[in-house]
Short mmCIF file of C-alpha atoms in Angstrom, two decimals:
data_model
loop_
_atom_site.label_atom_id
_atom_site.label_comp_id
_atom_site.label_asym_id
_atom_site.label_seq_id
_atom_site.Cartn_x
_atom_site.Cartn_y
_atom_site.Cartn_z
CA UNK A 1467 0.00 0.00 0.00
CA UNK A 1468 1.37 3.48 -1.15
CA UNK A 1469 0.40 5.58 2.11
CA UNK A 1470 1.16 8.60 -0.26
CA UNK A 1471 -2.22 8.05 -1.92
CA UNK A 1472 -4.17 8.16 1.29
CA UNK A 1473 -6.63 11.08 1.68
CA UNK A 1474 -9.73 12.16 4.09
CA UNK A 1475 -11.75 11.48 0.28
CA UNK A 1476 -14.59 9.47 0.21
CA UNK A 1477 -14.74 6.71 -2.37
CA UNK A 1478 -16.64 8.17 -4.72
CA UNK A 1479 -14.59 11.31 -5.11
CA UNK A 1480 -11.14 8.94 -6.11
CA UNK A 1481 -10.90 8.89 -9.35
CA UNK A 1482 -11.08 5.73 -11.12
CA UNK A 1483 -7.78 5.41 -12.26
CA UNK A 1484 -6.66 5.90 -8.71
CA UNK A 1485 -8.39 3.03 -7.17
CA UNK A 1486 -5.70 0.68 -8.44
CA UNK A 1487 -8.53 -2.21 -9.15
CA UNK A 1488 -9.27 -2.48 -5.19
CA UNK A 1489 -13.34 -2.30 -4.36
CA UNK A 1490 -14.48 -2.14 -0.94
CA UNK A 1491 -16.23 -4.54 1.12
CA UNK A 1492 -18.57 -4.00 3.92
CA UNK A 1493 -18.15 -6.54 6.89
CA UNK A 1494 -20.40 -4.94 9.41
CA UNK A 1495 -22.83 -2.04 9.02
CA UNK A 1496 -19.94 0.44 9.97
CA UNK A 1497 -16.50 -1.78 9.45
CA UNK A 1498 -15.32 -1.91 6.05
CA UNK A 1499 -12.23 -4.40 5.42
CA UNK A 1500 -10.30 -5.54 2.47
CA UNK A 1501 -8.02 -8.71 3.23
CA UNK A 1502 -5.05 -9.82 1.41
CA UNK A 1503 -3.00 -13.18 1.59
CA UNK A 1504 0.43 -14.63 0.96
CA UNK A 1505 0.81 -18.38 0.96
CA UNK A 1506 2.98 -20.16 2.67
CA UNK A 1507 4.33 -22.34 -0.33
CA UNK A 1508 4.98 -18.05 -1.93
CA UNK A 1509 6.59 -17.25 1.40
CA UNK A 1510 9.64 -19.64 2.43
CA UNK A 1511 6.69 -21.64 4.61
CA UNK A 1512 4.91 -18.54 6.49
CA UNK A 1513 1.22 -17.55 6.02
CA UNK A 1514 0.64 -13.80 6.33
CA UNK A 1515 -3.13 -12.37 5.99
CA UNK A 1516 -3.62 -8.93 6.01
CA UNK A 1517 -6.86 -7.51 7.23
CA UNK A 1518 -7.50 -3.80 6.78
CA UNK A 1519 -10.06 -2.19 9.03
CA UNK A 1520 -11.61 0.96 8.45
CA UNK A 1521 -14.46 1.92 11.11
CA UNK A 1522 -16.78 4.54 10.50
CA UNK A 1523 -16.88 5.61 14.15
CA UNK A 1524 -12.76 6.16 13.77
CA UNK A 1525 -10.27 8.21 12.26
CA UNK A 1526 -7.78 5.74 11.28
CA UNK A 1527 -6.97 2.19 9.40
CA UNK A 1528 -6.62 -0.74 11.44
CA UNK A 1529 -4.26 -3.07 10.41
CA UNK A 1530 -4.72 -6.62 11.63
CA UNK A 1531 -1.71 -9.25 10.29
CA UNK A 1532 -1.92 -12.84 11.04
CA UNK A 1533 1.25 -14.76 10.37
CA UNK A 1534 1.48 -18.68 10.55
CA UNK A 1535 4.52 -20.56 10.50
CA UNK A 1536 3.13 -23.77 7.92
CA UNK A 1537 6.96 -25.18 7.85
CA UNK A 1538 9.27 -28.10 9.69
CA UNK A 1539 11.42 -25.14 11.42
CA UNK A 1540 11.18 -22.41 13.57
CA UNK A 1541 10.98 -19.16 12.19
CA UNK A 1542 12.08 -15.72 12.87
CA UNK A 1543 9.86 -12.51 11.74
CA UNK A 1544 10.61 -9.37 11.88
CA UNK A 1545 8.05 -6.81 13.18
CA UNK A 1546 8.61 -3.87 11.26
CA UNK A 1547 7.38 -1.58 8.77
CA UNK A 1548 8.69 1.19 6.43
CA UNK A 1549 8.65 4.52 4.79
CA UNK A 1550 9.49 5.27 1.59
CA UNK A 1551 10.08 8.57 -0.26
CA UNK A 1552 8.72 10.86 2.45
CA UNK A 1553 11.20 14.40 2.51
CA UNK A 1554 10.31 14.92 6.30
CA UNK A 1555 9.61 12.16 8.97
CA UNK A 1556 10.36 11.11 12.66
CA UNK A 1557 9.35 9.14 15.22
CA UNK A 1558 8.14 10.00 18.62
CA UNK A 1559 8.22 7.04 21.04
CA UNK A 1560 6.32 4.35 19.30
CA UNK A 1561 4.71 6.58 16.51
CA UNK A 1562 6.38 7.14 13.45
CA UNK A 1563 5.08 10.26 11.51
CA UNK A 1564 5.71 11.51 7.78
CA UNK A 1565 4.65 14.80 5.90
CA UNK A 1566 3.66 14.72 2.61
CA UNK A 1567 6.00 15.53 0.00
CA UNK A 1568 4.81 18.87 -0.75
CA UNK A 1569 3.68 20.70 2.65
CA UNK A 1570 1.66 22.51 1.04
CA UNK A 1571 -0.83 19.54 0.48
CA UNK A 1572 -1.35 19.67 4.25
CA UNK A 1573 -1.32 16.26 5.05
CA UNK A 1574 0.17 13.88 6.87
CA UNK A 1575 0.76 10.30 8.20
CA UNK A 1576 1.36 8.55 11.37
CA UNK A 1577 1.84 4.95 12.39
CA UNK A 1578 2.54 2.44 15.67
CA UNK A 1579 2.20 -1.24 16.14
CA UNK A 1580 -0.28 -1.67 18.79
CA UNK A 1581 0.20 -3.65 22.66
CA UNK A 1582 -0.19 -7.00 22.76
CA UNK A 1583 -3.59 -7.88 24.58
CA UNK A 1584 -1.88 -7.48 27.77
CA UNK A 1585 -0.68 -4.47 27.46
CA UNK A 1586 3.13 -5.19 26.42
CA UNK A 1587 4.79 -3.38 23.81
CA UNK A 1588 5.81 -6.01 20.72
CA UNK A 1589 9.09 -7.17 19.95
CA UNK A 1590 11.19 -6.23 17.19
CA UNK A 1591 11.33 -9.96 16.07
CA UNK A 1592 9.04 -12.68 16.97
CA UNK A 1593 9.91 -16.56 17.12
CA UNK A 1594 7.51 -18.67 15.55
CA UNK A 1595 7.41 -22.26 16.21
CA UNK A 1596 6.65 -25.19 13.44
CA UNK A 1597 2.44 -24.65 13.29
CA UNK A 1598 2.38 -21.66 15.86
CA UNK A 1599 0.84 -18.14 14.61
CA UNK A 1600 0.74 -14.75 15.78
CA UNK A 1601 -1.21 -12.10 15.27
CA UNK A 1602 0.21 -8.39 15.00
CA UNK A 1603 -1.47 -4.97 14.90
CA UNK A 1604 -1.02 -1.69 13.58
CA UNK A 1605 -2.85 1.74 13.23
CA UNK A 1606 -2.40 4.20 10.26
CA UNK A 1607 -3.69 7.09 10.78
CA UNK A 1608 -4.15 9.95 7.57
CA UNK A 1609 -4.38 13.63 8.86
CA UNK A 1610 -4.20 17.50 7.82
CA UNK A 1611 -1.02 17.17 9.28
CA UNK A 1612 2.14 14.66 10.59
CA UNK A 1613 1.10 16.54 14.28
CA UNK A 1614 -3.13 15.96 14.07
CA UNK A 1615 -2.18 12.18 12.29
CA UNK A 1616 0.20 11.64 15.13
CA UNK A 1617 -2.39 12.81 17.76
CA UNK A 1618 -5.26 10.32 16.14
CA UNK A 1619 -1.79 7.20 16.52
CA UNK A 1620 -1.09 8.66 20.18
CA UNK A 1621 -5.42 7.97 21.28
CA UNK A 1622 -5.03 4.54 20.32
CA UNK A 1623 -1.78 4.45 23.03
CA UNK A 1624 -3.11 6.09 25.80
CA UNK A 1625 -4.83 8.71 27.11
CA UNK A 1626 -4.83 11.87 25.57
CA UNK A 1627 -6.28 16.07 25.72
CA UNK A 1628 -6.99 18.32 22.87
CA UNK A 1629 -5.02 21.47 21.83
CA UNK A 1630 -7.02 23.99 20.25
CA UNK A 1631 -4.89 27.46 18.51
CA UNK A 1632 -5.90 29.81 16.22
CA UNK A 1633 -3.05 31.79 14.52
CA UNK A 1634 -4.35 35.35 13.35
CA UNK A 1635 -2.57 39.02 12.34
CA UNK A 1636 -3.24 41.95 14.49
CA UNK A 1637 -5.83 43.16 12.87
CA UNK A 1638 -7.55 39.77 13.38
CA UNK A 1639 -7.60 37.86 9.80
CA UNK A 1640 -6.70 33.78 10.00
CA UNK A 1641 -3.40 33.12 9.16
CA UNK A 1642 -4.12 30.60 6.91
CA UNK A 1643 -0.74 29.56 4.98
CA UNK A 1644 0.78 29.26 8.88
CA UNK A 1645 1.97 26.21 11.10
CA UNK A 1646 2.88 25.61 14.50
CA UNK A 1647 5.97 23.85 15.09
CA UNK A 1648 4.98 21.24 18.19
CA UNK A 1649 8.32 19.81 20.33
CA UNK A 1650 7.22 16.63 21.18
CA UNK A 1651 10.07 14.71 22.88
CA UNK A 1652 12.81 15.23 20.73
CA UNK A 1653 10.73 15.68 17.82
CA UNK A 1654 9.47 19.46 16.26
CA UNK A 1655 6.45 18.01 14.36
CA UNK A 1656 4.38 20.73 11.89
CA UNK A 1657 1.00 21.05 12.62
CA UNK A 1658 -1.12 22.90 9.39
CA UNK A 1659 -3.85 25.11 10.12
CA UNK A 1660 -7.10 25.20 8.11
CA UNK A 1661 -8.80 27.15 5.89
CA UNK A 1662 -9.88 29.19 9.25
CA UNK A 1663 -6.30 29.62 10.78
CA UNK A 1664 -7.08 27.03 13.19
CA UNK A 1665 -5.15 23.87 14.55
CA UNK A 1666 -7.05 21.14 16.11
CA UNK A 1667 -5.46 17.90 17.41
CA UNK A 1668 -4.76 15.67 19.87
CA UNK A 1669 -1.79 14.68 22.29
CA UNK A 1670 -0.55 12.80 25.35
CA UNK A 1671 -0.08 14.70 28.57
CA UNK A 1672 2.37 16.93 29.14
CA UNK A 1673 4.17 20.10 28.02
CA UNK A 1674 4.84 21.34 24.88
CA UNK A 1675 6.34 24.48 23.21
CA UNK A 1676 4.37 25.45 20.26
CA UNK A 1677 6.06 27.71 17.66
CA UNK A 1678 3.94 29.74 14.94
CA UNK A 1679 5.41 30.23 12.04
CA UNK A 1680 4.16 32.04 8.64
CA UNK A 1681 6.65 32.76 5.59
CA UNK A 1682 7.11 36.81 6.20
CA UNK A 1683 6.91 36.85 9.54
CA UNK A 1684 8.34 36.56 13.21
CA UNK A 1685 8.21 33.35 14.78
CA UNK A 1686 5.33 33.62 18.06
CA UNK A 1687 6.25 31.18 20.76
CA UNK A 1688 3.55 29.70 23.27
CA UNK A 1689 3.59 26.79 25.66
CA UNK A 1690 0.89 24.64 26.23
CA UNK A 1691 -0.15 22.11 29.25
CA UNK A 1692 -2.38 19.19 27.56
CA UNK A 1693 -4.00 17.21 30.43
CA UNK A 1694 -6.15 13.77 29.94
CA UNK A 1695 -9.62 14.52 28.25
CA UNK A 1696 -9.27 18.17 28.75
CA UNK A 1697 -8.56 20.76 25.86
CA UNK A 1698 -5.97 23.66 26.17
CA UNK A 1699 -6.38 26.83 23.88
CA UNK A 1700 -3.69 28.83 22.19
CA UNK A 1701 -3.98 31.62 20.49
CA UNK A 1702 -1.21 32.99 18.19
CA UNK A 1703 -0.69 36.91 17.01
CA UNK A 1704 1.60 37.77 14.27
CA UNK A 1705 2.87 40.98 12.93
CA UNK A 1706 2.29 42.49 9.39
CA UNK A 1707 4.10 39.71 7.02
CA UNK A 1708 7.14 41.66 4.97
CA UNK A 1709 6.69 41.64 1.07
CA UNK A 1710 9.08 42.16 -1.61
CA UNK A 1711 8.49 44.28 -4.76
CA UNK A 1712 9.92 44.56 -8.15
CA UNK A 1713 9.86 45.08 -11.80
CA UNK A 1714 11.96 42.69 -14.55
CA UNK A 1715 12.93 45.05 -17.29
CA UNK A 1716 14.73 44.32 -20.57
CA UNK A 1717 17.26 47.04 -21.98
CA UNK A 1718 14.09 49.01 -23.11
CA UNK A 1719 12.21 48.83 -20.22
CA UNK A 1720 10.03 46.32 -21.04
CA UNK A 1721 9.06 43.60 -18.46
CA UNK A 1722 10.35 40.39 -18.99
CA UNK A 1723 9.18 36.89 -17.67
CA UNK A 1724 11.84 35.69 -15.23
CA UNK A 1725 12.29 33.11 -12.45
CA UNK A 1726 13.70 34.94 -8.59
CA UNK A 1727 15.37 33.08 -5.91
CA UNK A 1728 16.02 34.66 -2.66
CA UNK A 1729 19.24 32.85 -0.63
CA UNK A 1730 19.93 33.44 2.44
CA UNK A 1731 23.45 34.90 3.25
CA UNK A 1732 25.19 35.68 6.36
CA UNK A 1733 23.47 33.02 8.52
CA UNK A 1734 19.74 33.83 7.44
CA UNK A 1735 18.41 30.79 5.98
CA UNK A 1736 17.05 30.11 2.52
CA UNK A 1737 13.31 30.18 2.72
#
């Protein structure tokens, strides 16, 4: 599965020459799944089903993976996953997040094997005896952003709270082309706003620092304290954004179609 092709679209609005010859299938009056299989006799003797779950009550894809060990020997599997041809990613504990490959798309991706049904994190490899199988689970969650995708991962975790900011100018307008910059652990992960200048997501308890950022502008800094099934509000201010004007003339003063780049010198980085 190509996560870059993942959207919040419904079905009907993918085109057809998107949907790659996969059709839905309804399981249960809100759980859709679509199940793939590798035989053992394909597979150096293991059986791996795939069974993803898509809930209309949730926000992400379940992904259930049963793997049966049909040969003489024990085996060895590996539990991991990866991505491919992302420009930005990370991981923050468990989750691993991924922007899309042009920000400006304002989407993102997030992903975490789940605990075991007691509550233990999984391996990295699992030992499968002759006839024994395992079952493995992951959630892949598709958001407006790595943070909010992230935030949808972290709820399946643990507990979480809500962080609610609206980025505006001074004269009150929604910064809509903005992003807050959330430190989260070790990881700064962008967080996009919406059409109304406003960020909406979820995250674990704790403290973060929240940066605002817009192209033309200063940087506004804000912390925030998210506690379990509570929501914290931010609220960001920026100052007039700083524009750059000019004609392209040729020798007679006649404009001219031409291609600018600004590069940062003495320390100021390239935008």
């Amino acid at each position: 599965m190509c996560s870059s092709d993942l959207d919040e679209r419904g079905w009907e609005d993918v085109p057809e020459r998107e949907r790659w010859g996969v059709q839905p299938a309804v399981v249960a009056e809100t759980l859709a799944e679509v199940e793939t299989e590798t035989a053992a006799a394909r597979n150096q003797g293991l059986f791996v089903r795939h069974a993803y779950q898509l809930d209309a009550d949730d926000q992400g894809l379940r992904i259930v993976s049963t793997v049966r060990n049909e040969s003489k020997d024990p085996r060895t599997v590996e539990v991991s996953d990866q991505w491919t041809q992302f420009a930005r990613q990370g991981e923050i504990g468990r989750i691993r997040w991924a922007d899309a490959q042009d920000p400006a798309d304002k989407a993102g991706y997030a992903t975490a094997f789940l605990p075991t049904p007691d509550g233990t994190p999984l391996p990295e490899t699992v030992l499968l005896e002759a006839g024994q199988e395992r079952q493995i689970q992951r959630y892949l969650a598709v958001g407006r952003s790595p943070a909010e995708a992230a935030g949808i991962v972290a709820a399946q975790l643990g507990p979480v709270g809500t962080l609610r900011a609206s980025l505006k100018d001074r004269s009150g307008k929604p910064v809509t082309s903005g992003r807050i910059d959330i430190l989260w652990g070790t990881n700064t992960v962008p967080a996009y706003t919406d059409a109304a200048g406003v960020v909406e997501l979820t995250l674990p308890p704790g403290n973060y620092q929240c940066t605002g950022r817009d192209m033309g502008r200063g940087e506004v800094i804000e912390e925030a304290r998210i506690d379990a099934g509570k929501s914290q509000t931010l609220s960001f201010t920026f100052g007039p954004a700083s524009r750059i004007a000019f004609d392209v003339l040729d020798a007679n003063r006649h404009p001219i179609p031409c291609k600018v780049q600004f590069r940062g010198v003495e320390g100021t980085p390239t935008p």
